[in-house]
Amino acid sequence: MNLLKKNIRIYLLSIFLTTISYALPHSILTVLLLAKGVSLSQIALIQMAYSGGMILSEFPSGVISDLWSRKSLYLLSKVLLIVMFCLVLFTSNFWTLALAWFTYGIASAFDSGTLDSEIIVSLKESDRALIPQFVSIDNNTQTFALLLGSVLGSFLYFKINILIYLLAILLTGISIFLVYFLYQENPRKNEDLISINTVLMKEQIRESFSELMHNAKLRKIFCVALISQIFFQTHFQLWQAFLLEKSVKEEHFIFYYVIFQVITIVAYSVPIDHVKERFKKRHFSIKLLILIMVILPFLLLSKQFFLFSSAYIIFVFLFFLIEYIVNSYFNDAVSEDNISSLVSLKSTVSRLFSMLCLLVMSLLLNRFSTSLIVSMSFLISFLLLLGFYYWNRFSNMTK
């Protein structure tokens, strides 16, 4: 148990340092990339490379971790992260930057389900009651590090510019050092795991697709998740460009970033059962929803700070609340046997659709203003979700 406690401390410190390192440019990333000479259209394609790296590496990473070791895969993910930082620091070419984000995607995929999974397995063997506490501390650590890294990066960027990536390399290097020398991995027998896992993975994928095809509720959840990607990809990729077009100072981006993080926390803290009950009883005013749908996108086109900021914040809260509800319904609808596979499938399908959204966005950015694209994307997302809701209600009434 003492070894496990030590491993948990090392892991949390490592993930804290790493999260700070990759969060440093978050609140000024668009500004940073524009300074390197790439266009908004190219930035969308660069982000596509990240999703591509994630998709290609997400499924194989699980088999690799069993064949090799979770500690080694975790360390490899951090080395790849440093490679990404170096590419961004020393190059300005579109293709090398795309390669950097592709490498970042692979690093993120390799990081998933490594040391955190091993610790959870160890806790199951020693004291299962500690698992929720570990998960909570892990999430809180990453959230705090994300905010700290973003605030620090925003401040330092206007002092040392691109050299913030040197700090990122240093912090990630310390993280690698800590895990390599101080984290003690549980010995495992790996001889036959690769063949066993390959067979199990094929069977699990087959069963997951079968469940998806026979579960109408799951299919609807997948549809809502895909529609929501139109909003989320527009928000994640264009919020900084949107503010630049509105003449908001770059130094103030960090305040928006923190507000968005707080909104996410608030949205995920809303009593979900209460929301479901009110929605079922139709206590929500449909007329109010339509009014919001019609007015808010036009407010995004306004030059008035209060109007476009308020409209944007309302949209962010609304869609993160929708995401929370969708995830809740998903967890209720999916079977325990296939939950991991269906989560991976949902993630992969969402990423594929997000790549399509980014490609379309890249083409539109060559023709239209950022404000117009943001406004229309938010409106289309809302219309599609509202249309899907009414189509679903009509289908249920005619059965």
Tab-separated table of C-alpha atoms in Angstrom:
chain	number	residue	atom	x	y	z
A	1	MET	CA	0.000	0.000	0.000
A	2	ASN	CA	2.925	2.344	0.724
A	3	LEU	CA	4.251	1.685	-2.789
A	4	LEU	CA	0.830	2.431	-4.250
A	5	LYS	CA	0.586	5.728	-2.330
A	6	LYS	CA	4.038	6.688	-3.589
A	7	ASN	CA	3.064	5.843	-7.174
A	8	ILE	CA	-0.111	7.929	-6.885
A	9	ARG	CA	1.860	10.941	-5.621
A	10	ILE	CA	4.411	10.601	-8.442
A	11	TYR	CA	1.657	10.203	-11.039
A	12	LEU	CA	-0.295	13.244	-9.807
A	13	LEU	CA	2.844	15.410	-9.736
A	14	SER	CA	3.792	14.210	-13.214
A	15	ILE	CA	0.347	14.848	-14.688
A	16	PHE	CA	0.246	18.256	-12.965
A	17	LEU	CA	3.515	19.335	-14.613
A	18	THR	CA	2.578	17.893	-18.003
A	19	THR	CA	-0.863	19.509	-18.009
A	20	ILE	CA	0.679	22.899	-17.218
A	21	SER	CA	3.148	22.405	-20.081
A	22	TYR	CA	0.590	21.764	-22.821
A	23	ALA	CA	-1.866	24.321	-21.378
A	24	LEU	CA	0.639	27.198	-21.595
A	25	PRO	CA	-0.399	28.290	-25.125
A	26	HIS	CA	-4.123	27.466	-24.797
A	27	SER	CA	-5.461	30.981	-24.310
A	28	ILE	CA	-3.259	32.535	-27.028
A	29	LEU	CA	-2.799	29.633	-29.472
A	30	THR	CA	-4.483	31.316	-32.445
A	31	VAL	CA	-2.435	34.470	-31.857
A	32	LEU	CA	0.741	32.373	-31.677
A	33	LEU	CA	0.013	30.473	-34.892
A	34	LEU	CA	-1.021	33.610	-36.778
A	35	ALA	CA	2.310	35.146	-35.735
A	36	LYS	CA	4.034	32.177	-37.399
A	37	GLY	CA	2.454	33.155	-40.700
A	38	VAL	CA	-0.295	30.543	-41.023
A	39	SER	CA	-3.840	31.577	-41.888
A	40	LEU	CA	-7.043	30.784	-39.986
A	41	SER	CA	-7.920	28.331	-42.747
A	42	GLN	CA	-4.594	26.533	-42.259
A	43	ILE	CA	-5.040	26.508	-38.471
A	44	ALA	CA	-8.254	24.502	-38.949
A	45	LEU	CA	-6.312	21.983	-41.073
A	46	ILE	CA	-3.572	21.808	-38.430
A	47	GLN	CA	-6.220	20.924	-35.840
A	48	MET	CA	-7.462	18.223	-38.236
A	49	ALA	CA	-4.012	16.657	-38.014
A	50	TYR	CA	-4.423	16.377	-34.230
A	51	SER	CA	-7.720	14.498	-34.599
A	52	GLY	CA	-6.142	12.286	-37.254
A	53	GLY	CA	-3.304	11.344	-34.914
A	54	MET	CA	-5.795	10.553	-32.147
A	55	ILE	CA	-7.986	8.379	-34.387
A	56	LEU	CA	-5.092	6.353	-35.812
A	57	SER	CA	-3.539	5.745	-32.383
A	58	GLU	CA	-6.505	5.423	-30.003
A	59	PHE	CA	-7.327	1.744	-30.546
A	60	PRO	CA	-3.739	0.420	-31.043
A	61	SER	CA	-2.535	2.163	-27.874
A	62	GLY	CA	-4.453	-0.276	-25.659
A	63	VAL	CA	-2.854	-3.316	-27.282
A	64	ILE	CA	0.594	-1.687	-27.221
A	65	SER	CA	0.299	-0.957	-23.492
A	66	ASP	CA	-0.454	-4.633	-22.827
A	67	LEU	CA	2.367	-5.847	-25.068
A	68	TRP	CA	4.911	-3.386	-23.752
A	69	SER	CA	4.143	-1.657	-20.430
A	70	ARG	CA	1.881	1.162	-19.303
A	71	LYS	CA	4.791	3.048	-17.770
A	72	SER	CA	6.819	2.839	-20.992
A	73	LEU	CA	3.866	3.964	-23.097
A	74	TYR	CA	3.233	6.872	-20.716
A	75	LEU	CA	6.881	7.939	-21.005
A	76	LEU	CA	6.755	7.597	-24.799
A	77	SER	CA	3.707	9.875	-24.880
A	78	LYS	CA	5.665	12.538	-22.973
A	79	VAL	CA	8.665	12.198	-25.307
A	80	LEU	CA	6.314	12.702	-28.264
A	81	LEU	CA	4.919	15.752	-26.475
A	82	ILE	CA	8.435	17.216	-26.282
A	83	VAL	CA	8.902	16.467	-30.004
A	84	MET	CA	5.705	18.425	-30.658
A	85	PHE	CA	6.922	21.349	-28.539
A	86	CYS	CA	10.247	21.415	-30.426
A	87	LEU	CA	8.527	21.439	-33.812
A	88	VAL	CA	6.362	24.398	-32.773
A	89	LEU	CA	9.309	26.213	-31.203
A	90	PHE	CA	11.768	25.863	-34.083
A	91	THR	CA	9.590	25.754	-37.221
A	92	SER	CA	7.015	27.970	-38.896
A	93	ASN	CA	6.143	25.895	-41.953
A	94	PHE	CA	2.511	24.796	-42.318
A	95	TRP	CA	3.443	21.151	-42.938
A	96	THR	CA	5.802	20.883	-39.959
A	97	LEU	CA	3.184	22.498	-37.731
A	98	ALA	CA	0.615	19.998	-39.016
A	99	LEU	CA	3.129	17.242	-38.208
A	100	ALA	CA	3.527	18.743	-34.721
A	101	TRP	CA	-0.205	18.522	-34.046
A	102	PHE	CA	-0.380	15.030	-35.569
A	103	THR	CA	2.360	14.018	-33.106
A	104	TYR	CA	0.383	15.726	-30.336
A	105	GLY	CA	-2.636	13.581	-31.242
A	106	ILE	CA	-0.562	10.396	-31.023
A	107	ALA	CA	0.885	11.527	-27.687
A	108	SER	CA	-2.615	12.166	-26.297
A	109	ALA	CA	-3.835	8.754	-27.466
A	110	PHE	CA	-0.819	6.967	-25.978
A	111	ASP	CA	-1.286	8.788	-22.668
A	112	SER	CA	-4.878	7.575	-22.278
A	113	GLY	CA	-5.347	4.540	-20.062
A	114	THR	CA	-1.730	4.145	-18.924
A	115	LEU	CA	-0.610	4.965	-15.376
A	116	ASP	CA	-4.084	6.077	-14.306
A	117	SER	CA	-5.510	2.706	-15.375
A	118	GLU	CA	-2.734	0.821	-13.598
A	119	ILE	CA	-3.382	2.746	-10.380
A	120	ILE	CA	-7.122	2.016	-10.602
A	121	VAL	CA	-6.383	-1.698	-11.113
A	122	SER	CA	-4.104	-1.626	-8.049
A	123	LEU	CA	-6.792	0.144	-5.999
A	124	LYS	CA	-9.318	-2.528	-6.995
A	125	GLU	CA	-6.987	-5.124	-5.521
A	126	SER	CA	-6.304	-3.188	-2.301
A	127	ASP	CA	-9.235	-0.869	-1.511
A	128	ARG	CA	-11.969	-0.272	-4.118
A	129	ALA	CA	-13.537	2.456	-1.964
A	130	LEU	CA	-10.568	4.716	-2.752
A	131	ILE	CA	-11.182	4.671	-6.524
A	132	PRO	CA	-13.748	7.544	-6.595
A	133	GLN	CA	-11.434	9.621	-4.410
A	134	PHE	CA	-8.488	9.003	-6.758
A	135	VAL	CA	-10.546	9.839	-9.859
A	136	SER	CA	-11.787	13.048	-8.222
A	137	ILE	CA	-8.284	14.134	-7.164
A	138	ASP	CA	-6.944	13.276	-10.633
A	139	ASN	CA	-9.640	15.365	-12.360
A	140	ASN	CA	-9.234	18.289	-9.954
A	141	THR	CA	-5.452	18.213	-10.354
A	142	GLN	CA	-5.724	18.372	-14.135
A	143	THR	CA	-8.374	21.116	-14.029
A	144	PHE	CA	-6.286	23.269	-11.681
A	145	ALA	CA	-3.137	22.665	-13.759
A	146	LEU	CA	-5.047	23.545	-16.931
A	147	LEU	CA	-6.159	26.879	-15.503
A	148	LEU	CA	-2.752	27.623	-13.968
A	149	GLY	CA	-0.927	26.763	-17.189
A	150	SER	CA	-3.256	28.895	-19.303
A	151	VAL	CA	-2.967	31.934	-17.018
A	152	LEU	CA	0.820	31.552	-16.774
A	153	GLY	CA	1.159	31.059	-20.529
A	154	SER	CA	-0.974	34.100	-21.316
A	155	PHE	CA	1.182	36.266	-19.054
A	156	LEU	CA	4.536	34.878	-20.264
A	157	TYR	CA	3.683	34.974	-23.974
A	158	PHE	CA	3.629	38.763	-23.941
A	159	LYS	CA	7.004	38.724	-22.156
A	160	ILE	CA	8.982	35.957	-23.910
A	161	ASN	CA	6.752	35.069	-26.883
A	162	ILE	CA	7.305	31.609	-28.412
A	163	LEU	CA	9.900	30.769	-25.741
A	164	ILE	CA	7.035	29.626	-23.504
A	165	TYR	CA	7.618	26.290	-25.244
A	166	LEU	CA	11.053	26.088	-23.590
A	167	LEU	CA	9.259	26.125	-20.235
A	168	ALA	CA	6.876	23.462	-21.568
A	169	ILE	CA	9.839	21.270	-22.560
A	170	LEU	CA	11.449	21.759	-19.130
A	171	LEU	CA	8.276	20.841	-17.206
A	172	THR	CA	7.636	17.774	-19.374
A	173	GLY	CA	11.271	16.725	-18.965
A	174	ILE	CA	10.920	16.891	-15.169
A	175	SER	CA	7.725	14.835	-15.463
A	176	ILE	CA	9.569	12.160	-17.466
A	177	PHE	CA	12.422	12.130	-14.934
A	178	LEU	CA	10.038	11.653	-11.982
A	179	VAL	CA	8.155	8.749	-13.546
A	180	TYR	CA	11.217	7.026	-15.007
A	181	PHE	CA	13.184	6.974	-11.755
A	182	LEU	CA	10.541	7.037	-9.009
A	183	TYR	CA	7.402	5.307	-10.331
A	184	GLN	CA	7.562	1.532	-9.770
A	185	GLU	CA	5.411	-0.400	-12.200
A	186	ASN	CA	3.715	-3.641	-11.189
A	187	PRO	CA	5.373	-6.594	-12.960
A	188	ARG	CA	3.067	-8.286	-15.467
A	189	LYS	CA	3.299	-11.277	-17.737
A	190	ASN	CA	2.839	-10.078	-21.301
A	191	GLU	CA	3.693	-13.125	-23.462
A	192	ASP	CA	0.211	-14.013	-24.640
A	193	LEU	CA	-1.594	-10.748	-23.951
A	194	ILE	CA	-1.307	-9.389	-27.489
A	195	SER	CA	-3.025	-12.341	-29.182
A	196	ILE	CA	-5.667	-12.556	-26.445
A	197	ASN	CA	-6.388	-8.827	-26.602
A	198	THR	CA	-6.599	-8.845	-30.397
A	199	VAL	CA	-9.281	-11.548	-30.284
A	200	LEU	CA	-11.109	-9.823	-27.432
A	201	MET	CA	-10.975	-6.461	-29.191
A	202	LYS	CA	-12.494	-7.897	-32.387
A	203	GLU	CA	-15.266	-9.581	-30.401
A	204	GLN	CA	-15.895	-6.446	-28.349
A	205	ILE	CA	-16.130	-4.268	-31.463
A	206	ARG	CA	-18.582	-6.706	-33.069
A	207	GLU	CA	-20.792	-6.761	-29.963
A	208	SER	CA	-20.628	-2.969	-29.642
A	209	PHE	CA	-21.815	-2.428	-33.216
A	210	SER	CA	-24.564	-4.977	-32.649
A	211	GLU	CA	-25.759	-3.142	-29.528
A	212	LEU	CA	-25.674	0.180	-31.367
A	213	MET	CA	-27.747	-1.201	-34.247
A	214	HIS	CA	-30.386	-2.678	-31.916
A	215	ASN	CA	-30.590	0.214	-29.435
A	216	ALA	CA	-32.558	3.152	-30.865
A	217	LYS	CA	-31.777	5.341	-27.849
A	218	LEU	CA	-28.033	4.903	-28.376
A	219	ARG	CA	-28.337	5.787	-32.064
A	220	LYS	CA	-30.168	8.998	-31.161
A	221	ILE	CA	-27.483	9.865	-28.613
A	222	PHE	CA	-24.805	9.355	-31.268
A	223	CYS	CA	-26.712	11.697	-33.619
A	224	VAL	CA	-26.954	14.445	-30.984
A	225	ALA	CA	-23.242	14.038	-30.193
A	226	LEU	CA	-22.373	14.450	-33.879
A	227	ILE	CA	-24.588	17.517	-34.342
A	228	SER	CA	-23.006	19.106	-31.256
A	229	GLN	CA	-19.576	18.782	-32.900
A	230	ILE	CA	-20.537	21.581	-35.297
A	231	PHE	CA	-20.750	23.934	-32.321
A	232	PHE	CA	-17.796	22.562	-30.364
A	233	GLN	CA	-15.344	22.583	-33.272
A	234	THR	CA	-16.367	26.121	-34.186
A	235	HIS	CA	-16.017	27.235	-30.569
A	236	PHE	CA	-12.690	25.523	-29.848
A	237	GLN	CA	-11.043	26.605	-33.111
A	238	LEU	CA	-12.434	30.104	-33.643
A	239	TRP	CA	-13.122	31.754	-30.283
A	240	GLN	CA	-9.777	33.568	-30.291
A	241	ALA	CA	-10.109	34.595	-33.947
A	242	PHE	CA	-13.654	35.759	-33.177
A	243	LEU	CA	-12.385	37.990	-30.358
A	244	LEU	CA	-9.569	39.342	-32.541
A	245	GLU	CA	-12.124	40.336	-35.162
A	246	LYS	CA	-14.120	42.079	-32.412
A	247	SER	CA	-10.977	44.094	-31.490
A	248	VAL	CA	-10.656	42.456	-28.063
A	249	LYS	CA	-7.083	42.828	-26.817
A	250	GLU	CA	-5.009	39.642	-26.858
A	251	GLU	CA	-4.064	40.218	-23.222
A	252	HIS	CA	-7.740	39.814	-22.269
A	253	PHE	CA	-8.179	36.383	-23.895
A	254	ILE	CA	-7.230	34.665	-20.663
A	255	PHE	CA	-10.318	36.104	-18.943
A	256	TYR	CA	-12.550	34.531	-21.582
A	257	TYR	CA	-10.672	31.261	-21.259
A	258	VAL	CA	-11.201	31.162	-17.488
A	259	ILE	CA	-14.878	32.097	-17.935
A	260	PHE	CA	-15.325	29.208	-20.386
A	261	GLN	CA	-13.758	26.790	-17.889
A	262	VAL	CA	-16.026	28.049	-15.102
A	263	ILE	CA	-19.065	27.732	-17.388
A	264	THR	CA	-18.119	24.120	-18.105
A	265	ILE	CA	-17.905	23.359	-14.382
A	266	VAL	CA	-21.259	25.073	-13.736
A	267	ALA	CA	-22.957	23.256	-16.634
A	268	TYR	CA	-21.692	19.911	-15.360
A	269	SER	CA	-22.926	20.773	-11.862
A	270	VAL	CA	-26.562	21.311	-12.870
A	271	PRO	CA	-28.842	18.669	-11.228
A	272	ILE	CA	-29.365	16.424	-14.239
A	273	ASP	CA	-32.446	14.641	-12.890
A	274	HIS	CA	-34.159	17.978	-12.311
A	275	VAL	CA	-33.404	19.068	-15.880
A	276	LYS	CA	-34.706	15.785	-17.310
A	277	GLU	CA	-37.913	16.039	-15.283
A	278	ARG	CA	-38.610	19.616	-16.321
A	279	PHE	CA	-37.898	18.748	-19.934
A	280	LYS	CA	-40.271	15.774	-19.855
A	281	LYS	CA	-43.028	17.932	-18.363
A	282	ARG	CA	-42.244	20.636	-20.939
A	283	HIS	CA	-41.721	23.328	-18.342
A	284	PHE	CA	-39.198	24.782	-20.759
A	285	SER	CA	-40.866	27.371	-22.961
A	286	ILE	CA	-40.579	26.359	-26.612
A	287	LYS	CA	-41.249	29.959	-27.598
A	288	LEU	CA	-38.341	31.076	-25.427
A	289	LEU	CA	-36.048	28.534	-27.096
A	290	ILE	CA	-37.083	29.762	-30.532
A	291	LEU	CA	-36.553	33.364	-29.438
A	292	ILE	CA	-33.052	32.527	-28.200
A	293	MET	CA	-32.352	30.660	-31.419
A	294	VAL	CA	-33.364	33.644	-33.562
A	295	ILE	CA	-31.793	36.485	-31.567
A	296	LEU	CA	-28.477	35.144	-30.226
A	297	PRO	CA	-26.741	34.467	-33.571
A	298	PHE	CA	-27.436	38.041	-34.669
A	299	LEU	CA	-26.044	39.362	-31.388
A	300	LEU	CA	-22.793	37.575	-32.245
A	301	LEU	CA	-22.544	39.842	-35.294
A	302	SER	CA	-22.788	42.936	-33.103
A	303	LYS	CA	-19.769	45.132	-32.384
A	304	GLN	CA	-21.066	45.887	-28.888
A	305	PHE	CA	-18.868	44.143	-26.318
A	306	PHE	CA	-21.683	43.279	-23.902
A	307	LEU	CA	-23.990	41.920	-26.619
A	308	PHE	CA	-21.605	39.580	-28.437
A	309	SER	CA	-19.934	38.439	-25.206
A	310	SER	CA	-23.265	37.640	-23.521
A	311	ALA	CA	-24.571	35.792	-26.576
A	312	TYR	CA	-21.374	33.746	-26.864
A	313	ILE	CA	-21.339	32.823	-23.175
A	314	ILE	CA	-25.003	31.721	-23.304
A	315	PHE	CA	-24.260	29.470	-26.279
A	316	VAL	CA	-21.253	27.935	-24.507
A	317	PHE	CA	-23.293	27.201	-21.380
A	318	LEU	CA	-26.206	25.787	-23.385
A	319	PHE	CA	-24.108	23.366	-25.438
A	320	PHE	CA	-21.992	22.179	-22.516
A	321	LEU	CA	-25.239	21.513	-20.658
A	322	ILE	CA	-26.480	19.544	-23.684
A	323	GLU	CA	-23.207	17.594	-23.717
A	324	TYR	CA	-23.659	16.807	-20.015
A	325	ILE	CA	-27.225	15.575	-20.612
A	326	VAL	CA	-26.131	13.481	-23.613
A	327	ASN	CA	-23.334	11.854	-21.613
A	328	SER	CA	-25.793	11.119	-18.805
A	329	TYR	CA	-28.271	9.484	-21.198
A	330	PHE	CA	-25.414	7.572	-22.821
A	331	ASN	CA	-24.246	6.126	-19.500
A	332	ASP	CA	-27.825	5.093	-18.693
A	333	ALA	CA	-28.450	3.500	-22.091
A	334	VAL	CA	-25.236	1.565	-22.687
A	335	SER	CA	-24.671	-1.922	-21.285
A	336	GLU	CA	-21.905	-2.495	-18.742
A	337	ASP	CA	-20.238	-5.132	-20.942
A	338	ASN	CA	-19.761	-2.798	-23.906
A	339	ILE	CA	-19.430	0.590	-22.240
A	340	SER	CA	-15.676	0.979	-22.874
A	341	SER	CA	-15.923	-0.047	-26.521
A	342	LEU	CA	-18.938	2.163	-27.176
A	343	VAL	CA	-17.244	5.120	-25.478
A	344	SER	CA	-14.256	4.596	-27.794
A	345	LEU	CA	-16.558	4.182	-30.795
A	346	LYS	CA	-18.466	7.360	-29.894
A	347	SER	CA	-15.180	9.220	-29.468
A	348	THR	CA	-13.815	7.965	-32.802
A	349	VAL	CA	-16.997	8.744	-34.756
A	350	SER	CA	-17.146	12.210	-33.162
A	351	ARG	CA	-13.526	12.861	-34.113
A	352	LEU	CA	-14.142	11.774	-37.706
A	353	PHE	CA	-17.114	14.119	-37.924
A	354	SER	CA	-15.094	16.879	-36.254
A	355	MET	CA	-12.443	16.486	-38.977
A	356	LEU	CA	-15.169	16.996	-41.581
A	357	CYS	CA	-16.351	20.111	-39.705
A	358	LEU	CA	-12.797	21.469	-39.623
A	359	LEU	CA	-12.361	20.836	-43.349
A	360	VAL	CA	-15.573	22.727	-44.156
A	361	MET	CA	-14.550	25.490	-41.744
A	362	SER	CA	-11.167	25.766	-43.465
A	363	LEU	CA	-12.880	26.324	-46.825
A	364	LEU	CA	-15.380	28.839	-45.426
A	365	LEU	CA	-12.668	30.907	-43.725
A	366	ASN	CA	-11.271	31.764	-47.154
A	367	ARG	CA	-14.573	33.412	-48.132
A	368	PHE	CA	-16.426	34.686	-45.066
A	369	SER	CA	-15.699	36.622	-41.879
A	370	THR	CA	-15.054	34.750	-38.652
A	371	SER	CA	-18.073	36.352	-36.963
A	372	LEU	CA	-20.400	35.196	-39.730
A	373	ILE	CA	-19.045	31.632	-39.625
A	374	VAL	CA	-19.355	31.492	-35.827
A	375	SER	CA	-22.863	32.938	-35.914
A	376	MET	CA	-24.114	30.598	-38.648
A	377	SER	CA	-22.432	27.515	-37.147
A	378	PHE	CA	-24.024	28.149	-33.759
A	379	LEU	CA	-27.398	28.756	-35.419
A	380	ILE	CA	-27.165	25.612	-37.573
A	381	SER	CA	-26.186	23.513	-34.544
A	382	PHE	CA	-29.162	24.819	-32.583
A	383	LEU	CA	-31.580	24.357	-35.505
A	384	LEU	CA	-30.430	20.796	-36.153
A	385	LEU	CA	-30.768	19.850	-32.482
A	386	LEU	CA	-34.202	21.445	-32.245
A	387	GLY	CA	-35.263	19.757	-35.490
A	388	PHE	CA	-33.962	16.409	-34.264
A	389	TYR	CA	-35.872	16.847	-30.994
A	390	TYR	CA	-39.172	17.524	-32.789
A	391	TRP	CA	-38.580	14.726	-35.311
A	392	ASN	CA	-37.995	12.327	-32.414
A	393	ARG	CA	-41.170	13.502	-30.637
A	394	PHE	CA	-43.197	13.110	-33.841
A	395	SER	CA	-41.788	9.612	-34.421
A	396	ASN	CA	-42.753	8.555	-30.891
A	397	MET	CA	-46.275	9.973	-31.299
A	398	THR	CA	-46.899	8.049	-34.541
A	399	LYS	CA	-45.826	4.693	-33.084
